[in-house]
Short mmCIF file of C-alpha atoms in Angstrom, two decimals:
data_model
loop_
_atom_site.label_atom_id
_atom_site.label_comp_id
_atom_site.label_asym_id
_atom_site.label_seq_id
_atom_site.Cartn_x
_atom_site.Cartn_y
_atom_site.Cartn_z
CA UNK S 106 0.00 0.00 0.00
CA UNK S 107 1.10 3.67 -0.99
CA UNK S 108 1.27 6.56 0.88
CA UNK S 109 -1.45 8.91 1.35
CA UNK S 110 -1.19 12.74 2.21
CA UNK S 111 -3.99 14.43 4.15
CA UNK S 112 -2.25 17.09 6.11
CA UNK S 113 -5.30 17.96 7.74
CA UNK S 114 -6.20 18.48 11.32
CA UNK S 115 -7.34 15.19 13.01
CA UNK S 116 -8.42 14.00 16.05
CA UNK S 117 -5.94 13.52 19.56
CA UNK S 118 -5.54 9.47 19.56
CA UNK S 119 -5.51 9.22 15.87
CA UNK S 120 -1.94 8.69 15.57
CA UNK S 121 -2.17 6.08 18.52
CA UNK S 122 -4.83 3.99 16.19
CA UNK S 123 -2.84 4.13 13.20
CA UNK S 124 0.25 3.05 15.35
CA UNK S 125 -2.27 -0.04 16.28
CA UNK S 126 -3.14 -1.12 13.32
CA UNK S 127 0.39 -1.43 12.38
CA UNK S 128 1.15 1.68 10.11
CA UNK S 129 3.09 4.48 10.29
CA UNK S 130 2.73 8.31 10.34
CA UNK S 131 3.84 11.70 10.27
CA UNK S 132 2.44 14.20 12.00
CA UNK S 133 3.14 17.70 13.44
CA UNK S 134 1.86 19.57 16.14
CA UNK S 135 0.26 23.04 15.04
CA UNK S 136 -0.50 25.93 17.32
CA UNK S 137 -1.74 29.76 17.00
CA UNK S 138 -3.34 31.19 13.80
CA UNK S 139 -2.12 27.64 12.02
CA UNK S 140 -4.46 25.59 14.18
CA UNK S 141 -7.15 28.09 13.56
CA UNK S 142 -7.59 27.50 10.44
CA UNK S 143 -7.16 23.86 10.20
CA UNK S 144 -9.77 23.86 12.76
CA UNK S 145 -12.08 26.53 10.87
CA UNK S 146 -11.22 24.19 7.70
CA UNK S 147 -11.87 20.91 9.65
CA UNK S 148 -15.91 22.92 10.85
CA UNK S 149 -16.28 23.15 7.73
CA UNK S 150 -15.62 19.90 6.57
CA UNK S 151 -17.50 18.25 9.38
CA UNK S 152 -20.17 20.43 8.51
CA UNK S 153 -20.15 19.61 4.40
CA UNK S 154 -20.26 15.97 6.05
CA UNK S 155 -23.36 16.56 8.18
CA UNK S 156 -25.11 17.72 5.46
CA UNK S 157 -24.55 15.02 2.92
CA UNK S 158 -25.46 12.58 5.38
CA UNK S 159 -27.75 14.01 8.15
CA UNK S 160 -25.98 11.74 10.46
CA UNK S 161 -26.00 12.48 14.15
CA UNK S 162 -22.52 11.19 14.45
CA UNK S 163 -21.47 14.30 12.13
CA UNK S 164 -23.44 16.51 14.43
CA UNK S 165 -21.07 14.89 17.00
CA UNK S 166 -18.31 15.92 15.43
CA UNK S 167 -18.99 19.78 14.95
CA UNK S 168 -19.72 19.94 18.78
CA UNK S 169 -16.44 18.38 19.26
CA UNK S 170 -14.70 20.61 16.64
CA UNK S 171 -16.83 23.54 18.53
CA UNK S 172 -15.25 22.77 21.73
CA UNK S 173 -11.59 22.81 20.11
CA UNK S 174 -12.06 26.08 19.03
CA UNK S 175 -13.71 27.49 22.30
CA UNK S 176 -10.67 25.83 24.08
CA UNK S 177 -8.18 27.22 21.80
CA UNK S 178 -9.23 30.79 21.45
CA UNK S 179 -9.56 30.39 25.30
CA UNK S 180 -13.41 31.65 25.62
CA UNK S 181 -15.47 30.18 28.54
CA UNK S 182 -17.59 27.47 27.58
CA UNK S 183 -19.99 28.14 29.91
CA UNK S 184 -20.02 32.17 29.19
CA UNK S 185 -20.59 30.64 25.09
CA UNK S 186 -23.67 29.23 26.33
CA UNK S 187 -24.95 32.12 28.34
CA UNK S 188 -24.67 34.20 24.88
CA UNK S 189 -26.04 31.51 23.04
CA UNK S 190 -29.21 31.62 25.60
CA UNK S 191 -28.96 35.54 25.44
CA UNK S 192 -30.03 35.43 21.88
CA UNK S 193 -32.13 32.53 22.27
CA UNK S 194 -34.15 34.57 25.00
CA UNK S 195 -34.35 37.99 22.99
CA UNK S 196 -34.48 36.65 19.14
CA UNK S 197 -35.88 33.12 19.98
CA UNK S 198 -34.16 29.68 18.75
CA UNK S 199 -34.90 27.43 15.93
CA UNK S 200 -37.29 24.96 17.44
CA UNK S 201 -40.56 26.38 15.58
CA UNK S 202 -38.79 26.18 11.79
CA UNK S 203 -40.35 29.84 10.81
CA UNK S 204 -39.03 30.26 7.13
CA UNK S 205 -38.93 34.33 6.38
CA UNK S 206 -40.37 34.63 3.00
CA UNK S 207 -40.14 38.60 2.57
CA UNK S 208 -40.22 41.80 4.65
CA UNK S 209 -42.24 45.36 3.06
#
C-alpha cells in the first residue's frame, strides 16, 4: 500500500490507532493562527459531512470541533452558552422552523 497525504487536522488518539493497526505516520503539532484554520477548515468539513449525510454522528463531530475552538481561542464554555441563551431569550431559537419569505 502507498502513501497517502492528508495534512489535515485530526483527532488527539488518531496517531495512537494508526500506530495499532500497524502503520506508520507523520504528523506535526500546530498551534496559534495555524491551528485556527485547520480547525475553521476541519468545521467546515464536518459540517459539508453533516449535510450530505444528516448523520448524528457528524453533528457529533462539529460539537467536538466547537469545543476545540472554544478551548483554543480560550473563551469560557460556559459564558458561550450564556450568549447563546442571550439570543435565544431575545431573538428566539430554531425549534418552531419559521421560514422568512419577505419583509415590506
Amino acid at each position: 500500500m502507498g502513501e497517502i497525504l492528508y495534512n489535515k487536522l485530526i483527532r488527539d488518539e488518531i496517531p495512537t490507532i494508526i500506530e495499532e493497526s500497524h502503520k506508520k505516520c507523520v504528523t506535526k503539532r500546530v498551534t496559534g493562527e495555524e491551528l485556527m484554520q485547520l480547525l475553521n477548515k476541519k468545521l467546515a468539513e464536518e459540517v459539508e459531512e453533516y449535510l450530505e449525510s444528516n448523520s448524528i454522528e457528524e453533528l457529533a463531530d462539529i460539537l467536538e470541533v466547537i469545543h476545540g475552538i472554544v478551548h483554543h481561542r480560550n473563551i469560557d464554555f460556559d459564558e458561550l452558552e450564556k450568549m447563546r441563551a442571550k439570543k435565544r431569550d431575545e431573538r428566539g431559537g430554531f425549534l418552531k422552523g419559521i421560514k422568512l419569505i419577505k419583509v415590506y
